[in-house]
PDB file of C-alpha atoms in Angstrom:
ATOM      1  CA  LYS A   1      -0.316   0.104   0.082  1.00 87.00           C
ATOM      2  CA  GLN A   2       1.162   3.405  -1.169  1.00 92.00           C
ATOM      3  CA  GLU A   3       2.035   6.062   2.202  1.00 95.00           C
ATOM      4  CA  VAL A   4       3.366   9.830   1.191  1.00 97.00           C
ATOM      5  CA  THR A   5       5.297  11.317   4.383  1.00 97.00           C
ATOM      6  CA  GLN A   6       5.415  14.782   4.453  1.00 97.00           C
ATOM      7  CA  ILE A   7       7.551  16.243   6.593  1.00 93.00           C
ATOM      8  CA  PRO A   8       7.623  18.280   9.120  1.00 94.00           C
ATOM      9  CA  ALA A   9       4.279  19.552   9.425  1.00 95.00           C
ATOM     10  CA  ALA A  10       3.872  22.996   9.808  1.00 96.00           C
ATOM     11  CA  LEU A  11       6.975  25.622   8.791  1.00 95.00           C
ATOM     12  CA  SER A  12       7.455  29.418   8.929  1.00 97.00           C
ATOM     13  CA  VAL A  13       9.740  31.555   7.395  1.00 96.00           C
ATOM     14  CA  PRO A  14      10.521  34.835   6.641  1.00 96.00           C
ATOM     15  CA  GLU A  15       9.562  36.716   4.208  1.00 97.00           C
ATOM     16  CA  GLY A  16      12.556  35.983   1.057  1.00 97.00           C
ATOM     17  CA  GLU A  17      13.651  33.257   2.415  1.00 96.00           C
ATOM     18  CA  ASN A  18      14.329  30.353  -0.394  1.00 97.00           C
ATOM     19  CA  LEU A  19      12.914  26.887   0.974  1.00 95.00           C
ATOM     20  CA  VAL A  20      12.064  23.518   0.416  1.00 97.00           C
ATOM     21  CA  LEU A  21       9.567  21.139   1.156  1.00 97.00           C
ATOM     22  CA  ASN A  22       9.964  17.409   1.217  1.00 97.00           C
ATOM     23  CA  CYS A  23       7.774  14.265  -0.097  1.00 98.00           C
ATOM     24  CA  SER A  24       8.555  11.090   0.323  1.00 98.00           C
ATOM     25  CA  PHE A  25       6.582   7.859  -0.605  1.00 97.00           C
ATOM     26  CA  THR A  26       7.234   4.429  -0.289  1.00 96.00           C
ATOM     27  CA  ASP A  27       5.895   2.666  -4.042  1.00 91.00           C
ATOM     28  CA  SER A  28       8.183   3.916  -6.418  1.00 90.00           C
ATOM     29  CA  ALA A  29       5.243   2.666  -8.928  1.00 88.00           C
ATOM     30  CA  ILE A  30       4.415   5.827 -10.072  1.00 90.00           C
ATOM     31  CA  TYR A  31       2.968   7.476 -12.790  1.00 88.00           C
ATOM     32  CA  ASN A  32       3.116  10.950 -11.773  1.00 91.00           C
ATOM     33  CA  LEU A  33       3.501  13.335  -9.070  1.00 94.00           C
ATOM     34  CA  GLN A  34       1.382  16.311  -8.683  1.00 95.00           C
ATOM     35  CA  TRP A  35       1.944  19.440  -5.779  1.00 97.00           C
ATOM     36  CA  PHE A  36      -0.996  20.915  -4.779  1.00 97.00           C
ATOM     37  CA  ARG A  37      -1.525  24.496  -3.015  1.00 97.00           C
ATOM     38  CA  GLN A  38      -4.428  24.359  -0.354  1.00 96.00           C
ATOM     39  CA  ASP A  39      -5.726  27.864   1.048  1.00 95.00           C
ATOM     40  CA  PRO A  40      -7.694  27.272   4.673  1.00 92.00           C
ATOM     41  CA  GLY A  41     -11.667  25.367   3.769  1.00 88.00           C
ATOM     42  CA  LYS A  42     -11.205  26.091   0.028  1.00 90.00           C
ATOM     43  CA  GLY A  43      -9.983  22.939  -2.851  1.00 92.00           C
ATOM     44  CA  LEU A  44      -6.704  22.403  -4.182  1.00 95.00           C
ATOM     45  CA  THR A  45      -4.903  23.786  -6.796  1.00 95.00           C
ATOM     46  CA  SER A  46      -2.422  22.187  -8.656  1.00 94.00           C
ATOM     47  CA  LEU A  47       1.142  24.116  -8.965  1.00 96.00           C
ATOM     48  CA  LEU A  48       3.168  21.067 -10.699  1.00 96.00           C
ATOM     49  CA  LEU A  49       2.559  17.905 -12.585  1.00 93.00           C
ATOM     50  CA  ILE A  50       5.719  15.624 -13.000  1.00 93.00           C
ATOM     51  CA  GLN A  51       5.790  12.492 -14.970  1.00 90.00           C
ATOM     52  CA  SER A  52       7.474   9.372 -13.515  1.00 89.00           C
ATOM     53  CA  SER A  53       9.844   9.814 -16.529  1.00 90.00           C
ATOM     54  CA  GLN A  54      11.260  13.325 -15.437  1.00 93.00           C
ATOM     55  CA  ARG A  55      13.066  14.259 -13.376  1.00 94.00           C
ATOM     56  CA  GLU A  56      12.203  18.059 -12.842  1.00 95.00           C
ATOM     57  CA  GLN A  57       9.362  20.353 -13.351  1.00 96.00           C
ATOM     58  CA  THR A  58       9.360  24.485 -13.344  1.00 96.00           C
ATOM     59  CA  SER A  59       6.716  27.579 -12.971  1.00 95.00           C
ATOM     60  CA  GLY A  60       7.551  30.536 -12.087  1.00 96.00           C
ATOM     61  CA  ARG A  61       8.941  30.387  -8.994  1.00 97.00           C
ATOM     62  CA  LEU A  62       8.205  26.815  -8.677  1.00 97.00           C
ATOM     63  CA  ASN A  63      10.419  24.257  -9.192  1.00 97.00           C
ATOM     64  CA  ALA A  64       9.583  20.428  -8.353  1.00 97.00           C
ATOM     65  CA  SER A  65      12.318  18.095  -8.364  1.00 97.00           C
ATOM     66  CA  LEU A  66      11.111  13.980  -8.312  1.00 97.00           C
ATOM     67  CA  ASP A  67      13.525  10.542  -7.825  1.00 96.00           C
ATOM     68  CA  LYS A  68      11.710   8.336  -8.254  1.00 93.00           C
ATOM     69  CA  SER A  69      13.981   5.543  -7.296  1.00 92.00           C
ATOM     70  CA  SER A  70      14.393   6.681  -3.888  1.00 95.00           C
ATOM     71  CA  GLY A  71      11.066   7.725  -3.522  1.00 96.00           C
ATOM     72  CA  ARG A  72      11.348  11.383  -2.733  1.00 97.00           C
ATOM     73  CA  SER A  73      10.427  14.364  -3.958  1.00 98.00           C
ATOM     74  CA  THR A  74      11.155  18.391  -3.659  1.00 97.00           C
ATOM     75  CA  LEU A  75       9.159  21.286  -4.367  1.00 98.00           C
ATOM     76  CA  TYR A  76      11.238  24.360  -4.335  1.00 97.00           C
ATOM     77  CA  ILE A  77       9.893  27.948  -3.597  1.00 97.00           C
ATOM     78  CA  ALA A  78      12.068  31.055  -4.419  1.00 97.00           C
ATOM     79  CA  ALA A  79      12.318  34.100  -2.499  1.00 97.00           C
ATOM     80  CA  SER A  80       9.329  33.205  -0.545  1.00 97.00           C
ATOM     81  CA  GLN A  81       6.160  36.369   0.096  1.00 97.00           C
ATOM     82  CA  PRO A  82       3.477  36.360   2.236  1.00 97.00           C
ATOM     83  CA  GLY A  83       0.889  35.456  -0.246  1.00 97.00           C
ATOM     84  CA  ASP A  84       2.366  31.598  -0.370  1.00 97.00           C
ATOM     85  CA  SER A  85       1.051  30.600   3.179  1.00 97.00           C
ATOM     86  CA  ALA A  86      -1.169  28.057   2.685  1.00 97.00           C
ATOM     87  CA  THR A  87      -1.011  24.172   2.675  1.00 97.00           C
ATOM     88  CA  TYR A  88       1.012  22.664   0.225  1.00 98.00           C
ATOM     89  CA  LEU A  89      -0.113  18.874  -0.400  1.00 98.00           C
ATOM     90  CA  CYS A  90       1.851  16.323  -2.774  1.00 97.00           C
ATOM     91  CA  ALA A  91       0.370  13.315  -4.079  1.00 97.00           C
ATOM     92  CA  VAL A  92       1.232  10.359  -6.297  1.00 95.00           C
ATOM     93  CA  ALA A  93      -0.596   8.681  -8.557  1.00 91.00           C
ATOM     94  CA  ARG A  94      -0.204   4.668  -9.076  1.00 83.00           C
ATOM     95  CA  GLU A  95       1.473   3.362 -11.981  1.00 67.00           C
ATOM     96  CA  THR A  96      -1.381   1.769 -14.316  1.00 67.00           C
ATOM     97  CA  GLY A  97      -3.123   4.528 -15.504  1.00 56.00           C
ATOM     98  CA  ALA A  98      -6.610   3.273 -16.080  1.00 59.00           C
ATOM     99  CA  ASN A  99      -7.302   4.483 -12.799  1.00 66.00           C
ATOM    100  CA  SER A 100      -4.742   7.272 -11.636  1.00 77.00           C
ATOM    101  CA  LYS A 101      -6.283   7.601  -8.724  1.00 88.00           C
ATOM    102  CA  LEU A 102      -4.260   9.657  -6.331  1.00 93.00           C
ATOM    103  CA  THR A 103      -2.686   9.132  -2.841  1.00 95.00           C
ATOM    104  CA  PHE A 104      -2.298  12.089  -0.477  1.00 97.00           C
ATOM    105  CA  GLY A 105       0.247  13.153   2.005  1.00 97.00           C
ATOM    106  CA  LYS A 106      -0.966  15.242   4.963  1.00 97.00           C
ATOM    107  CA  GLY A 107       0.854  18.561   3.600  1.00 97.00           C
ATOM    108  CA  ILE A 108       2.649  21.221   4.754  1.00 97.00           C
ATOM    109  CA  THR A 109       1.748  24.096   6.148  1.00 97.00           C
ATOM    110  CA  LEU A 110       3.650  26.835   5.697  1.00 97.00           C
ATOM    111  CA  SER A 111       3.619  30.479   7.516  1.00 97.00           C
ATOM    112  CA  VAL A 112       5.405  32.801   6.128  1.00 97.00           C
ATOM    113  CA  ARG A 113       6.307  36.126   8.569  1.00 96.00           C
ATOM    114  CA  PRO A 114       5.921  39.764   6.563  1.00 94.00           C
TER     115      PRO A 114
ATOM    116  CA  ASP B   1     -12.781  29.083 -18.148  1.00 54.00           C
ATOM    117  CA  THR B   2     -14.914  26.914 -16.251  1.00 77.00           C
ATOM    118  CA  GLY B   3     -12.972  24.794 -13.708  1.00 92.00           C
ATOM    119  CA  VAL B   4     -14.623  21.945 -11.704  1.00 95.00           C
ATOM    120  CA  SER B   5     -18.124  23.556  -9.808  1.00 96.00           C
ATOM    121  CA  GLN B   6     -19.476  21.884  -6.970  1.00 97.00           C
ATOM    122  CA  ASP B   7     -22.792  22.901  -4.656  1.00 97.00           C
ATOM    123  CA  PRO B   8     -23.778  23.348  -2.167  1.00 97.00           C
ATOM    124  CA  ARG B   9     -20.534  24.553  -0.569  1.00 96.00           C
ATOM    125  CA  HIS B  10     -21.685  23.805   2.653  1.00 97.00           C
ATOM    126  CA  LYS B  11     -23.912  21.693   4.427  1.00 97.00           C
ATOM    127  CA  ILE B  12     -25.247  21.036   7.335  1.00 98.00           C
ATOM    128  CA  THR B  13     -27.486  18.604   8.170  1.00 98.00           C
ATOM    129  CA  LYS B  14     -28.632  16.461  11.364  1.00 97.00           C
ATOM    130  CA  ARG B  15     -27.439  12.620  11.960  1.00 97.00           C
ATOM    131  CA  GLY B  16     -29.482  10.207  10.274  1.00 97.00           C
ATOM    132  CA  GLN B  17     -30.399  12.656   7.320  1.00 98.00           C
ATOM    133  CA  ASN B  18     -29.250  12.188   3.707  1.00 98.00           C
ATOM    134  CA  VAL B  19     -27.678  14.478   1.919  1.00 98.00           C
ATOM    135  CA  THR B  20     -26.687  14.933  -1.683  1.00 98.00           C
ATOM    136  CA  PHE B  21     -23.620  16.179  -3.245  1.00 98.00           C
ATOM    137  CA  ARG B  22     -23.210  17.880  -7.465  1.00 98.00           C
ATOM    138  CA  CYS B  23     -20.044  17.752  -9.398  1.00 98.00           C
ATOM    139  CA  ASP B  24     -19.999  19.187 -12.361  1.00 97.00           C
ATOM    140  CA  PRO B  25     -16.037  18.802 -13.947  1.00 96.00           C
ATOM    141  CA  ILE B  26     -14.497  20.381 -16.935  1.00 93.00           C
ATOM    142  CA  SER B  27     -16.206  20.105 -19.667  1.00 90.00           C
ATOM    143  CA  GLU B  28     -13.391  17.836 -22.104  1.00 85.00           C
ATOM    144  CA  HIS B  29     -12.476  15.254 -18.949  1.00 90.00           C
ATOM    145  CA  ASN B  30     -13.514  12.265 -19.202  1.00 90.00           C
ATOM    146  CA  ARG B  31     -12.183  11.029 -15.792  1.00 92.00           C
ATOM    147  CA  LEU B  32     -14.265  12.041 -12.415  1.00 94.00           C
ATOM    148  CA  TYR B  33     -13.343  11.647  -8.892  1.00 95.00           C
ATOM    149  CA  TRP B  34     -14.438  11.966  -5.613  1.00 97.00           C
ATOM    150  CA  TYR B  35     -12.264  12.039  -2.463  1.00 97.00           C
ATOM    151  CA  ARG B  36     -12.926  13.073   1.107  1.00 97.00           C
ATOM    152  CA  GLN B  37     -10.901  15.596   3.760  1.00 97.00           C
ATOM    153  CA  THR B  38     -10.667  15.782   7.500  1.00 95.00           C
ATOM    154  CA  LEU B  39      -9.217  18.222   8.857  1.00 92.00           C
ATOM    155  CA  GLY B  40      -5.231  17.761   9.282  1.00 91.00           C
ATOM    156  CA  GLN B  41      -5.195  15.181   6.703  1.00 95.00           C
ATOM    157  CA  GLY B  42      -4.952  14.779   2.936  1.00 96.00           C
ATOM    158  CA  PRO B  43      -7.653  13.459   0.985  1.00 96.00           C
ATOM    159  CA  GLU B  44      -8.514  10.324   0.948  1.00 96.00           C
ATOM    160  CA  PHE B  45     -10.091   8.509  -2.513  1.00 94.00           C
ATOM    161  CA  LEU B  46     -13.353   7.564  -2.481  1.00 95.00           C
ATOM    162  CA  THR B  47     -14.705   6.725  -6.133  1.00 95.00           C
ATOM    163  CA  TYR B  48     -14.261   7.000  -9.651  1.00 91.00           C
ATOM    164  CA  PHE B  49     -15.613   6.836 -12.836  1.00 92.00           C
ATOM    165  CA  GLN B  50     -14.388   7.712 -16.348  1.00 90.00           C
ATOM    166  CA  ASN B  51     -17.379   8.472 -18.352  1.00 91.00           C
ATOM    167  CA  GLU B  52     -20.589   6.818 -17.236  1.00 92.00           C
ATOM    168  CA  ALA B  53     -18.572   3.945 -15.789  1.00 91.00           C
ATOM    169  CA  GLN B  54     -18.253   3.889 -12.093  1.00 91.00           C
ATOM    170  CA  LEU B  55     -15.416   1.319 -11.916  1.00 88.00           C
ATOM    171  CA  GLU B  56     -13.711   1.895  -8.818  1.00 88.00           C
ATOM    172  CA  LYS B  57     -14.515   2.219  -5.021  1.00 90.00           C
ATOM    173  CA  SER B  58     -12.854   2.388  -1.678  1.00 90.00           C
ATOM    174  CA  ARG B  59     -13.427   0.648   1.271  1.00 88.00           C
ATOM    175  CA  LEU B  60     -14.231   3.837   2.886  1.00 83.00           C
ATOM    176  CA  LEU B  61     -17.158   4.142   1.134  1.00 85.00           C
ATOM    177  CA  SER B  62     -19.963   2.401   2.222  1.00 87.00           C
ATOM    178  CA  ASP B  63     -23.062   0.980   1.804  1.00 92.00           C
ATOM    179  CA  ARG B  64     -24.480   4.070   2.887  1.00 95.00           C
ATOM    180  CA  PHE B  65     -22.650   6.249   0.161  1.00 96.00           C
ATOM    181  CA  SER B  66     -23.529   6.344  -3.702  1.00 95.00           C
ATOM    182  CA  ALA B  67     -22.228   8.325  -6.303  1.00 96.00           C
ATOM    183  CA  GLU B  68     -23.528   8.206 -10.224  1.00 95.00           C
ATOM    184  CA  ARG B  69     -22.625   9.420 -13.108  1.00 96.00           C
ATOM    185  CA  PRO B  70     -25.465   9.279 -15.538  1.00 90.00           C
ATOM    186  CA  LYS B  71     -24.766  10.507 -18.569  1.00 86.00           C
ATOM    187  CA  GLY B  72     -21.050  11.241 -18.114  1.00 84.00           C
ATOM    188  CA  SER B  73     -20.601  14.662 -17.878  1.00 90.00           C
ATOM    189  CA  PHE B  74     -22.152  15.728 -13.440  1.00 96.00           C
ATOM    190  CA  SER B  75     -21.551  13.839 -11.219  1.00 97.00           C
ATOM    191  CA  THR B  76     -23.826  13.209  -7.383  1.00 97.00           C
ATOM    192  CA  LEU B  77     -22.762  12.080  -4.531  1.00 97.00           C
ATOM    193  CA  GLU B  78     -25.256  10.844  -1.897  1.00 97.00           C
ATOM    194  CA  ILE B  79     -24.963  10.037   1.953  1.00 97.00           C
ATOM    195  CA  GLN B  80     -27.477   7.954   3.393  1.00 97.00           C
ATOM    196  CA  ARG B  81     -28.467   8.492   6.934  1.00 97.00           C
ATOM    197  CA  THR B  82     -25.599  10.547   7.740  1.00 97.00           C
ATOM    198  CA  GLU B  83     -23.209   9.645  10.760  1.00 96.00           C
ATOM    199  CA  GLN B  84     -21.351  12.494  12.668  1.00 95.00           C
ATOM    200  CA  GLY B  85     -18.019  10.923  11.624  1.00 95.00           C
ATOM    201  CA  ASP B  86     -19.573  12.179   7.828  1.00 96.00           C
ATOM    202  CA  SER B  87     -18.252  15.895   8.536  1.00 97.00           C
ATOM    203  CA  ALA B  88     -15.648  16.367   6.663  1.00 97.00           C
ATOM    204  CA  MET B  89     -14.574  17.872   3.348  1.00 97.00           C
ATOM    205  CA  TYR B  90     -15.926  16.211   0.221  1.00 98.00           C
ATOM    206  CA  LEU B  91     -13.715  17.291  -3.032  1.00 97.00           C
ATOM    207  CA  CYS B  92     -14.099  15.827  -6.750  1.00 97.00           C
ATOM    208  CA  ALA B  93     -11.791  16.119  -9.281  1.00 96.00           C
ATOM    209  CA  SER B  94     -11.288  15.675 -13.036  1.00 94.00           C
ATOM    210  CA  SER B  95      -8.590  14.690 -15.720  1.00 91.00           C
ATOM    211  CA  ARG B  96      -8.836  13.597 -19.382  1.00 85.00           C
ATOM    212  CA  GLY B  97      -8.444  10.175 -19.992  1.00 69.00           C
ATOM    213  CA  GLN B  98      -5.068  10.282 -21.920  1.00 68.00           C
ATOM    214  CA  SER B  99      -1.064  11.898 -21.251  1.00 65.00           C
ATOM    215  CA  SER B 100      -0.962  13.219 -18.022  1.00 65.00           C
ATOM    216  CA  TYR B 101      -3.698  12.383 -16.403  1.00 78.00           C
ATOM    217  CA  GLU B 102      -3.551  15.760 -14.094  1.00 87.00           C
ATOM    218  CA  GLN B 103      -6.085  16.342 -12.065  1.00 91.00           C
ATOM    219  CA  TYR B 104      -8.788  19.335 -11.438  1.00 93.00           C
ATOM    220  CA  PHE B 105      -9.646  19.633  -8.023  1.00 95.00           C
ATOM    221  CA  GLY B 106     -13.160  21.839  -7.714  1.00 96.00           C
ATOM    222  CA  PRO B 107     -13.899  24.148  -4.217  1.00 95.00           C
ATOM    223  CA  GLY B 108     -15.135  21.382  -2.344  1.00 96.00           C
ATOM    224  CA  THR B 109     -18.244  20.611  -0.166  1.00 97.00           C
ATOM    225  CA  ARG B 110     -17.992  21.599   3.577  1.00 97.00           C
ATOM    226  CA  LEU B 111     -20.417  19.152   5.170  1.00 98.00           C
ATOM    227  CA  THR B 112     -21.033  19.038   8.830  1.00 97.00           C
ATOM    228  CA  VAL B 113     -23.393  16.317  10.648  1.00 97.00           C
ATOM    229  CA  THR B 114     -24.293  17.820  14.342  1.00 96.00           C
TER     230      THR B 114
END
């Protein structure tokens, strides 16, 4: 059974700092990995998707990397801003694309202090 | 551009009542997923449709839960005889049935059972 872990559960940083959020998963037979952002009481916004054959994806100040064999992904946020404060979740889709249901971690709640 | 929509956004009901939620996916997406998220946890998979066919159900989906997608477009999730443990955010997601299978989430329906 796939398990996804995100540690720490919460993180507080000053504005402007570069930071790395970590995600690990137990079964390397994944189809893709998605990073999401969730604001309190809201739905999920997709940030980046990395296919299992890719090593990284970039969007603006965000960069996500994937090491499938070791079961790890990182989300790098450059020059953090107070508006980045949210919960960040990573999720993996199992290898068979027939049902690419996602298995989620519990998320990392990020607070960026002005 | 219309994303995934869900209705209602909030529902308060008394224990023992039946509730029904609706999800409208992105129009060209043939895959539709339901997830449930409780406080402090990541979303957990409930069920999956490809077009109108319900192809997988989680063991979390007890016999009090039923989901339909009658014409392969919108979907409904019904909970009968609600229990306090059903209180959660119910999230719907959709994806294309090809290539990346990236999932796009709706804003969720927050259910409170009193």
